[in-house]
Amino acid sequence: MLRRVALLSVRRRRLILVAAVLGFAVAGGLGGGVAEHLSSGGFDDPSSESSRAEDVLEDRFGAGTPNVVLLVTADDGSVDDPGVAAAGRQLTQELSQEPGVVQAGSYWTLGSAPPLRSRDGDRALVVARIEGSQDDISDRAEELKERFVGPIDGATVEMGGFAAVFNEIGTTIEEDLVRAELIALPLTLILLLLVFRSVVAATLPLAIGALSVVATFLVLRVLAGFTEVSVFALNLTTAMGLGLAIDYSLFVVSRFREELAAGHPPHEAVIRTVRTAGRTVAFSALTVAASLCALLVFPLTFLRSFAYAGVAVAALAGLCAVVVLPAVLAVLGHRVDALALPRRRTVRPTGAGVWHRVATAVMRRPVPIATVVIIVLLLLGSPFLRLELGRPDDRVLPASADSRRVSDLLRSEFDSQEAGALSVVAAASASAGTGTELDGAVDAYAARLSELPGVDRVDARTGVYLDGSRLPVDAALTERFAGRAGTWLSVVPTVEPNSGEGERLVDRIRDLPAPFPVEVTGMSAQLTDGKASLFARIPVAIAIIAVVTFALLFLMFGSVVVPLKALVLNLLSLTATFGAMVWVFQDGNLASALDFSPTGTLDATTPILMFCVAFGLSMDYEVFLLSRIKEEHDLGRDNVSSVAMGLERTGRIVTAAAGLIAVVFLAFATSRVTFIKLFGVGLTLAVLMDAFLIRGTLVPAFMRLAGDANWWAPRWLRRIHDRAGLSEVVDLDGPTPGDGPVGDATAGGPGNGDRDSDPEGERAPAAVS
């Protein structure tokens, strides 16, 4: 297969380049505005109890959890002053008349309810709910902020609540993404110049990255026409598109220059490159895509969208690196080194490289070195044992953010969590009777709910309840809890919704006997159900990654030892990475240096996403290294020499690729949103640890200990590999396969393409520095 691809890239190089340019233009035109068609929601399991209850609450009662909080602060005095009270009532009235806004109420319109007034009496709340999809809520929050935030008679209004927080998170991420790209691209270009020492060669990975990213935007645009796709997938598209394109292009271009330095004509060098490095890149793209496919088992649109983006960008980066890039190299030939930077040219003898010496030193003492490294990795991973998962809230924003400031004031100056209210939905309450009989059942149930630990008050159709007692309120204030079929209750907590205490409160509510079937929703319930949904599917995702990766590595190398070793070492590396992330982001170490607010939890979806991405990237480097070791082994070298030569040939490339992709991820770590910062820092650590520590020590140590058993497989599996294996015997010193000369006149070029690639004729290859 790759032989035909290689010949195609040479013979049809101009056609391929024209198609690539046209494809880039079309993809940019059609996919450039993809963000407008993507969703900002998708964080909940649609089949969970909380999601079902939320749907019933909206469909039958036109109600839901309040997502808008207006914080009114008296300029001088108390919120009970007549002028401030009149302004507060007017504010509530105007908010209730806004399109799409329901359930508007305030301290002044709800009978001066104490939970809606700060302890000092200088602040009070107006709460409401914006209806519609998550995108509608986010857009409407921005409009309401412009409409209501600012001074009123005798007071100042600020806006918080989930709608404002989510809108500010999205806006901040968009700004941070632009800044990350502005940081990553010039730094990456500078590093590529230092690696390749040539302006032309350095621009090739960025060109392939741009083509892969823009093409993936088009794929996401098409998918958005059939299913919900999260806008946050664009972050992964940019990071992975640049990262993988750099990895693959670096490997291909380096091999091409190596073949030129060995004295092969440019077009022959392209063919040899595709049949070796191209094969490795193709398998690497498959393993990365396979790792990200595991995200499809999760019901959350947020995670599934990363699978769409990740699989597409991995496949497109691999395709561009194997088809488009070789066509570019076929046109450039020796001009790939054009616009070279000044350098001292030296030729290093085989076996004299740094990585050769590292591999040799490790293989002389494999047991003690492997033992020390494993102990270090396990110590780094030990904090992972106390992992606590949560959901993003206002604290992922910087303390200076407007909605974050409001939320902090709600925590510190108010006794209840109005924005974190839980809703207990009884869609079939008729089972407890109707009229007076139903009111009696609701009254008793609401009183018991209000006595639960962590509950501030309960609002129901029969009144307001505190500590088991019903308070006298205007009946007009409780009409919203009555429906044509069923009823619902609002449980306002005293505990932080996004916390273990919030989860335990949900469990207590669900365990409390009710006179009719109930379902619970709200922030804490969504946290509880979301974690249960994720935990139930994590084993399936891990199994998919393990089985698919094992199968691909077996089909490539014909060994069962190599895939098992790769899986174990990758898990060991990722455990250390996650342990470090718990120590930093959950425990709050380095919080000041990294500028974030620790909450004692990690966002539940981020470790899952990081695992799939980091596992794929780790396998990326594993395939690069093992393919070269296997190539050396197939040439007749013994086990030790094969490992040392494989590491020497790929060590510099892998470490350069890791450094370059680390720059991309570190640029994302500059984000002001904590979970994006976690994603960037975590993947940077995972990539660097894998490229330097795992590939530099544990891989040669384990391969030295396994010896010739590295390539062992049971006889029955060997027969399967012989028939279905994806590897091919590459006789690079034999004649080029094909139906005629590579530079056949029918292909539009002279024999071997020498004149086409080098107008002055075949030049001596540049020395390798």
PDB file of C-alpha atoms in Angstrom, residues 502-720:
ATOM      1  CA  GLY A 502     -23.386  18.648  48.062  1.00  0.00           C
ATOM      2  CA  GLU A 503     -23.267  15.052  46.790  1.00  0.00           C
ATOM      3  CA  ARG A 504     -24.082  13.690  50.236  1.00  0.00           C
ATOM      4  CA  LEU A 505     -27.049  16.048  50.467  1.00  0.00           C
ATOM      5  CA  VAL A 506     -28.376  14.661  47.178  1.00  0.00           C
ATOM      6  CA  ASP A 507     -28.019  11.128  48.532  1.00  0.00           C
ATOM      7  CA  ARG A 508     -29.939  12.081  51.710  1.00  0.00           C
ATOM      8  CA  ILE A 509     -32.757  13.630  49.688  1.00  0.00           C
ATOM      9  CA  ARG A 510     -33.016  10.617  47.390  1.00  0.00           C
ATOM     10  CA  ASP A 511     -32.945   8.222  50.357  1.00  0.00           C
ATOM     11  CA  LEU A 512     -35.676  10.079  52.245  1.00  0.00           C
ATOM     12  CA  PRO A 513     -39.035   8.264  51.874  1.00  0.00           C
ATOM     13  CA  ALA A 514     -41.463  10.315  49.767  1.00  0.00           C
ATOM     14  CA  PRO A 515     -45.260  10.021  49.483  1.00  0.00           C
ATOM     15  CA  PHE A 516     -44.907   9.947  45.684  1.00  0.00           C
ATOM     16  CA  PRO A 517     -42.166   9.115  43.141  1.00  0.00           C
ATOM     17  CA  VAL A 518     -39.584  11.911  42.958  1.00  0.00           C
ATOM     18  CA  GLU A 519     -36.487  12.762  40.933  1.00  0.00           C
ATOM     19  CA  VAL A 520     -33.825  15.246  42.004  1.00  0.00           C
ATOM     20  CA  THR A 521     -31.990  17.755  39.839  1.00  0.00           C
ATOM     21  CA  GLY A 522     -29.756  20.774  40.348  1.00  0.00           C
ATOM     22  CA  MET A 523     -26.006  21.400  40.427  1.00  0.00           C
ATOM     23  CA  SER A 524     -25.205  18.838  43.140  1.00  0.00           C
ATOM     24  CA  ALA A 525     -27.452  16.226  41.536  1.00  0.00           C
ATOM     25  CA  GLN A 526     -25.802  16.788  38.160  1.00  0.00           C
ATOM     26  CA  LEU A 527     -22.412  16.320  39.808  1.00  0.00           C
ATOM     27  CA  THR A 528     -23.526  13.069  41.437  1.00  0.00           C
ATOM     28  CA  ASP A 529     -25.112  11.666  38.275  1.00  0.00           C
ATOM     29  CA  GLY A 530     -22.277  12.836  36.039  1.00  0.00           C
ATOM     30  CA  LYS A 531     -19.639  11.074  38.116  1.00  0.00           C
ATOM     31  CA  ALA A 532     -21.724   7.892  38.241  1.00  0.00           C
ATOM     32  CA  SER A 533     -22.133   7.963  34.463  1.00  0.00           C
ATOM     33  CA  LEU A 534     -18.403   8.484  33.882  1.00  0.00           C
ATOM     34  CA  PHE A 535     -17.272   5.842  36.386  1.00  0.00           C
ATOM     35  CA  ALA A 536     -19.612   3.272  34.856  1.00  0.00           C
ATOM     36  CA  ARG A 537     -18.005   3.672  31.432  1.00  0.00           C
ATOM     37  CA  ILE A 538     -14.341   4.225  32.304  1.00  0.00           C
ATOM     38  CA  PRO A 539     -13.552   0.461  32.370  1.00  0.00           C
ATOM     39  CA  VAL A 540     -15.081   0.111  28.903  1.00  0.00           C
ATOM     40  CA  ALA A 541     -13.029   3.036  27.570  1.00  0.00           C
ATOM     41  CA  ILE A 542      -9.807   1.649  29.042  1.00  0.00           C
ATOM     42  CA  ALA A 543     -10.565  -1.800  27.623  1.00  0.00           C
ATOM     43  CA  ILE A 544     -11.149  -0.334  24.150  1.00  0.00           C
ATOM     44  CA  ILE A 545      -7.870   1.579  24.259  1.00  0.00           C
ATOM     45  CA  ALA A 546      -5.937  -1.450  25.521  1.00  0.00           C
ATOM     46  CA  VAL A 547      -7.413  -3.955  23.057  1.00  0.00           C
ATOM     47  CA  VAL A 548      -7.197  -1.730  19.979  1.00  0.00           C
ATOM     48  CA  THR A 549      -3.679  -0.542  20.822  1.00  0.00           C
ATOM     49  CA  PHE A 550      -2.501  -4.089  21.516  1.00  0.00           C
ATOM     50  CA  ALA A 551      -3.997  -5.295  18.235  1.00  0.00           C
ATOM     51  CA  LEU A 552      -2.421  -2.489  16.185  1.00  0.00           C
ATOM     52  CA  LEU A 553       1.016  -2.929  17.737  1.00  0.00           C
ATOM     53  CA  PHE A 554       0.809  -6.694  17.257  1.00  0.00           C
ATOM     54  CA  LEU A 555      -0.176  -6.318  13.616  1.00  0.00           C
ATOM     55  CA  MET A 556       2.693  -3.901  13.113  1.00  0.00           C
ATOM     56  CA  PHE A 557       5.474  -5.746  14.972  1.00  0.00           C
ATOM     57  CA  GLY A 558       4.224  -9.354  15.181  1.00  0.00           C
ATOM     58  CA  SER A 559       4.980  -9.528  18.904  1.00  0.00           C
ATOM     59  CA  VAL A 560       2.859  -9.856  22.042  1.00  0.00           C
ATOM     60  CA  VAL A 561       5.668  -8.722  24.357  1.00  0.00           C
ATOM     61  CA  VAL A 562       6.149  -5.299  22.760  1.00  0.00           C
ATOM     62  CA  PRO A 563       2.442  -4.294  23.006  1.00  0.00           C
ATOM     63  CA  LEU A 564       2.196  -5.490  26.631  1.00  0.00           C
ATOM     64  CA  LYS A 565       5.347  -3.596  27.559  1.00  0.00           C
ATOM     65  CA  ALA A 566       4.043  -0.453  25.840  1.00  0.00           C
ATOM     66  CA  LEU A 567       0.709  -0.611  27.676  1.00  0.00           C
ATOM     67  CA  VAL A 568       2.333  -1.101  31.080  1.00  0.00           C
ATOM     68  CA  LEU A 569       4.891   1.687  30.627  1.00  0.00           C
ATOM     69  CA  ASN A 570       2.266   4.113  29.328  1.00  0.00           C
ATOM     70  CA  LEU A 571       0.003   3.453  32.307  1.00  0.00           C
ATOM     71  CA  LEU A 572       2.958   3.926  34.650  1.00  0.00           C
ATOM     72  CA  SER A 573       3.850   7.233  33.008  1.00  0.00           C
ATOM     73  CA  LEU A 574       0.264   8.518  33.070  1.00  0.00           C
ATOM     74  CA  THR A 575      -0.191   7.537  36.700  1.00  0.00           C
ATOM     75  CA  ALA A 576       2.772   9.738  37.602  1.00  0.00           C
ATOM     76  CA  THR A 577       1.317  12.581  35.528  1.00  0.00           C
ATOM     77  CA  PHE A 578      -2.092  12.364  37.191  1.00  0.00           C
ATOM     78  CA  GLY A 579      -0.498  12.166  40.623  1.00  0.00           C
ATOM     79  CA  ALA A 580       1.362  15.376  39.926  1.00  0.00           C
ATOM     80  CA  MET A 581      -1.845  17.036  38.714  1.00  0.00           C
ATOM     81  CA  VAL A 582      -3.657  16.084  41.930  1.00  0.00           C
ATOM     82  CA  TRP A 583      -0.771  17.476  43.980  1.00  0.00           C
ATOM     83  CA  VAL A 584      -0.789  20.752  42.030  1.00  0.00           C
ATOM     84  CA  PHE A 585      -4.385  21.487  41.029  1.00  0.00           C
ATOM     85  CA  GLN A 586      -6.442  19.587  43.621  1.00  0.00           C
ATOM     86  CA  ASP A 587      -4.227  20.182  46.651  1.00  0.00           C
ATOM     87  CA  GLY A 588      -3.332  23.709  45.553  1.00  0.00           C
ATOM     88  CA  ASN A 589       0.448  23.432  45.546  1.00  0.00           C
ATOM     89  CA  LEU A 590       1.955  26.020  43.160  1.00  0.00           C
ATOM     90  CA  ALA A 591      -1.458  27.758  43.014  1.00  0.00           C
ATOM     91  CA  SER A 592       0.154  31.181  43.399  1.00  0.00           C
ATOM     92  CA  ALA A 593       2.804  30.506  40.771  1.00  0.00           C
ATOM     93  CA  LEU A 594       0.255  29.174  38.268  1.00  0.00           C
ATOM     94  CA  ASP A 595      -2.420  31.718  39.256  1.00  0.00           C
ATOM     95  CA  PHE A 596      -5.487  29.576  39.952  1.00  0.00           C
ATOM     96  CA  SER A 597      -7.876  28.926  42.846  1.00  0.00           C
ATOM     97  CA  PRO A 598      -7.833  25.326  44.138  1.00  0.00           C
ATOM     98  CA  THR A 599     -11.210  23.828  45.021  1.00  0.00           C
ATOM     99  CA  GLY A 600     -10.133  20.459  46.400  1.00  0.00           C
ATOM    100  CA  THR A 601     -11.389  18.704  43.254  1.00  0.00           C
ATOM    101  CA  LEU A 602     -10.497  18.229  39.589  1.00  0.00           C
ATOM    102  CA  ASP A 603     -13.028  18.625  36.814  1.00  0.00           C
ATOM    103  CA  ALA A 604     -14.386  15.100  36.275  1.00  0.00           C
ATOM    104  CA  THR A 605     -14.053  15.145  32.477  1.00  0.00           C
ATOM    105  CA  THR A 606     -10.525  16.566  32.248  1.00  0.00           C
ATOM    106  CA  PRO A 607      -8.588  13.512  33.563  1.00  0.00           C
ATOM    107  CA  ILE A 608     -10.527  11.267  31.172  1.00  0.00           C
ATOM    108  CA  LEU A 609      -9.770  13.526  28.226  1.00  0.00           C
ATOM    109  CA  MET A 610      -6.127  13.875  29.290  1.00  0.00           C
ATOM    110  CA  PHE A 611      -5.775  10.101  29.623  1.00  0.00           C
ATOM    111  CA  CYS A 612      -6.983   9.448  26.068  1.00  0.00           C
ATOM    112  CA  VAL A 613      -4.906  12.255  24.526  1.00  0.00           C
ATOM    113  CA  ALA A 614      -1.747  11.509  26.542  1.00  0.00           C
ATOM    114  CA  PHE A 615      -2.046   7.770  25.914  1.00  0.00           C
ATOM    115  CA  GLY A 616      -2.295   8.397  22.184  1.00  0.00           C
ATOM    116  CA  LEU A 617       0.714  10.725  22.196  1.00  0.00           C
ATOM    117  CA  SER A 618       2.728   8.238  24.272  1.00  0.00           C
ATOM    118  CA  MET A 619       1.987   5.529  21.731  1.00  0.00           C
ATOM    119  CA  ASP A 620       2.984   8.034  19.068  1.00  0.00           C
ATOM    120  CA  TYR A 621       6.534   8.122  20.424  1.00  0.00           C
ATOM    121  CA  GLU A 622       6.474   4.390  21.180  1.00  0.00           C
ATOM    122  CA  VAL A 623       5.750   3.595  17.539  1.00  0.00           C
ATOM    123  CA  PHE A 624       8.488   5.982  16.361  1.00  0.00           C
ATOM    124  CA  LEU A 625      11.078   4.274  18.542  1.00  0.00           C
ATOM    125  CA  LEU A 626       9.985   0.658  18.102  1.00  0.00           C
ATOM    126  CA  SER A 627       9.694   0.934  14.336  1.00  0.00           C
ATOM    127  CA  ARG A 628      13.331   2.003  14.097  1.00  0.00           C
ATOM    128  CA  ILE A 629      14.450  -0.678  16.559  1.00  0.00           C
ATOM    129  CA  LYS A 630      12.563  -3.292  14.540  1.00  0.00           C
ATOM    130  CA  GLU A 631      14.092  -1.979  11.323  1.00  0.00           C
ATOM    131  CA  GLU A 632      17.587  -2.352  12.783  1.00  0.00           C
ATOM    132  CA  HIS A 633      16.715  -5.832  14.129  1.00  0.00           C
ATOM    133  CA  ASP A 634      15.432  -6.936  10.709  1.00  0.00           C
ATOM    134  CA  LEU A 635      18.737  -5.804   9.193  1.00  0.00           C
ATOM    135  CA  GLY A 636      20.492  -8.440  11.299  1.00  0.00           C
ATOM    136  CA  ARG A 637      21.630  -6.553  14.400  1.00  0.00           C
ATOM    137  CA  ASP A 638      21.433  -8.223  17.782  1.00  0.00           C
ATOM    138  CA  ASN A 639      18.982  -7.061  20.456  1.00  0.00           C
ATOM    139  CA  VAL A 640      21.337  -4.668  22.278  1.00  0.00           C
ATOM    140  CA  SER A 641      22.647  -3.057  19.083  1.00  0.00           C
ATOM    141  CA  SER A 642      19.132  -2.732  17.656  1.00  0.00           C
ATOM    142  CA  VAL A 643      17.871  -0.922  20.739  1.00  0.00           C
ATOM    143  CA  ALA A 644      20.911   1.360  20.933  1.00  0.00           C
ATOM    144  CA  MET A 645      20.771   2.204  17.228  1.00  0.00           C
ATOM    145  CA  GLY A 646      17.005   2.672  17.298  1.00  0.00           C
ATOM    146  CA  LEU A 647      17.292   5.110  20.186  1.00  0.00           C
ATOM    147  CA  GLU A 648      20.194   6.895  18.523  1.00  0.00           C
ATOM    148  CA  ARG A 649      18.269   7.295  15.269  1.00  0.00           C
ATOM    149  CA  THR A 650      15.018   8.474  16.889  1.00  0.00           C
ATOM    150  CA  GLY A 651      16.088   9.942  20.253  1.00  0.00           C
ATOM    151  CA  ARG A 652      16.865  13.392  18.905  1.00  0.00           C
ATOM    152  CA  ILE A 653      13.717  13.425  16.769  1.00  0.00           C
ATOM    153  CA  VAL A 654      11.446  12.229  19.580  1.00  0.00           C
ATOM    154  CA  THR A 655      12.853  14.688  22.099  1.00  0.00           C
ATOM    155  CA  ALA A 656      12.644  17.527  19.576  1.00  0.00           C
ATOM    156  CA  ALA A 657       9.049  16.569  18.776  1.00  0.00           C
ATOM    157  CA  ALA A 658       8.216  16.349  22.486  1.00  0.00           C
ATOM    158  CA  GLY A 659       9.768  19.755  23.107  1.00  0.00           C
ATOM    159  CA  LEU A 660       7.827  21.289  20.248  1.00  0.00           C
ATOM    160  CA  ILE A 661       4.466  19.819  21.241  1.00  0.00           C
ATOM    161  CA  ALA A 662       5.193  20.806  24.860  1.00  0.00           C
ATOM    162  CA  VAL A 663       5.469  24.417  23.679  1.00  0.00           C
ATOM    163  CA  VAL A 664       2.017  24.119  22.101  1.00  0.00           C
ATOM    164  CA  PHE A 665       0.481  22.693  25.284  1.00  0.00           C
ATOM    165  CA  LEU A 666       2.312  25.168  27.516  1.00  0.00           C
ATOM    166  CA  ALA A 667       0.780  27.974  25.482  1.00  0.00           C
ATOM    167  CA  PHE A 668      -2.623  26.610  26.460  1.00  0.00           C
ATOM    168  CA  ALA A 669      -1.442  26.467  30.075  1.00  0.00           C
ATOM    169  CA  THR A 670      -1.396  30.277  30.028  1.00  0.00           C
ATOM    170  CA  SER A 671      -5.209  30.198  30.022  1.00  0.00           C
ATOM    171  CA  ARG A 672      -6.986  31.998  32.851  1.00  0.00           C
ATOM    172  CA  VAL A 673      -9.510  29.138  33.122  1.00  0.00           C
ATOM    173  CA  THR A 674      -8.301  26.453  35.525  1.00  0.00           C
ATOM    174  CA  PHE A 675      -9.366  23.315  33.659  1.00  0.00           C
ATOM    175  CA  ILE A 676      -7.729  24.546  30.431  1.00  0.00           C
ATOM    176  CA  LYS A 677      -4.604  25.338  32.450  1.00  0.00           C
ATOM    177  CA  LEU A 678      -4.761  21.817  33.925  1.00  0.00           C
ATOM    178  CA  PHE A 679      -5.091  20.355  30.434  1.00  0.00           C
ATOM    179  CA  GLY A 680      -2.052  22.274  29.182  1.00  0.00           C
ATOM    180  CA  VAL A 681       0.210  21.655  32.176  1.00  0.00           C
ATOM    181  CA  GLY A 682      -0.812  17.990  32.470  1.00  0.00           C
ATOM    182  CA  LEU A 683      -0.209  17.125  28.836  1.00  0.00           C
ATOM    183  CA  THR A 684       3.089  19.016  28.819  1.00  0.00           C
ATOM    184  CA  LEU A 685       4.290  16.962  31.769  1.00  0.00           C
ATOM    185  CA  ALA A 686       2.978  13.726  30.231  1.00  0.00           C
ATOM    186  CA  VAL A 687       4.731  14.347  26.897  1.00  0.00           C
ATOM    187  CA  LEU A 688       8.071  15.340  28.402  1.00  0.00           C
ATOM    188  CA  MET A 689       8.060  12.521  30.959  1.00  0.00           C
ATOM    189  CA  ASP A 690       7.261   9.984  28.289  1.00  0.00           C
ATOM    190  CA  ALA A 691       9.821  11.223  25.754  1.00  0.00           C
ATOM    191  CA  PHE A 692      12.729  11.581  28.171  1.00  0.00           C
ATOM    192  CA  LEU A 693      12.160   9.311  31.165  1.00  0.00           C
ATOM    193  CA  ILE A 694      10.190   6.422  29.671  1.00  0.00           C
ATOM    194  CA  ARG A 695      11.813   6.228  26.211  1.00  0.00           C
ATOM    195  CA  GLY A 696      15.277   7.055  27.529  1.00  0.00           C
ATOM    196  CA  THR A 697      15.409   4.594  30.436  1.00  0.00           C
ATOM    197  CA  LEU A 698      12.561   2.128  30.864  1.00  0.00           C
ATOM    198  CA  VAL A 699      12.190   1.143  27.208  1.00  0.00           C
ATOM    199  CA  PRO A 700      15.868   0.172  26.698  1.00  0.00           C
ATOM    200  CA  ALA A 701      15.979  -1.447  30.151  1.00  0.00           C
ATOM    201  CA  PHE A 702      12.928  -3.633  29.533  1.00  0.00           C
ATOM    202  CA  MET A 703      13.991  -4.506  25.992  1.00  0.00           C
ATOM    203  CA  ARG A 704      17.438  -5.471  27.258  1.00  0.00           C
ATOM    204  CA  LEU A 705      15.904  -7.750  29.895  1.00  0.00           C
ATOM    205  CA  ALA A 706      13.496  -9.346  27.408  1.00  0.00           C
ATOM    206  CA  GLY A 707      16.211 -10.001  24.828  1.00  0.00           C
ATOM    207  CA  ASP A 708      15.062 -11.831  21.733  1.00  0.00           C
ATOM    208  CA  ALA A 709      11.719 -12.470  23.456  1.00  0.00           C
ATOM    209  CA  ASN A 710      10.814  -8.888  22.518  1.00  0.00           C
ATOM    210  CA  TRP A 711       9.640 -10.181  19.150  1.00  0.00           C
ATOM    211  CA  TRP A 712       8.012 -13.385  20.422  1.00  0.00           C
ATOM    212  CA  ALA A 713       4.444 -14.444  19.730  1.00  0.00           C
ATOM    213  CA  PRO A 714       2.676 -17.811  20.079  1.00  0.00           C
ATOM    214  CA  ARG A 715       2.756 -19.875  16.938  1.00  0.00           C
ATOM    215  CA  TRP A 716      -0.975 -19.453  16.286  1.00  0.00           C
ATOM    216  CA  LEU A 717      -0.697 -15.674  16.596  1.00  0.00           C
ATOM    217  CA  ARG A 718       2.379 -15.721  14.371  1.00  0.00           C
ATOM    218  CA  ARG A 719       0.319 -17.401  11.681  1.00  0.00           C
ATOM    219  CA  ILE A 720      -2.331 -14.690  12.044  1.00  0.00           C
TER     220      ILE A 720
END
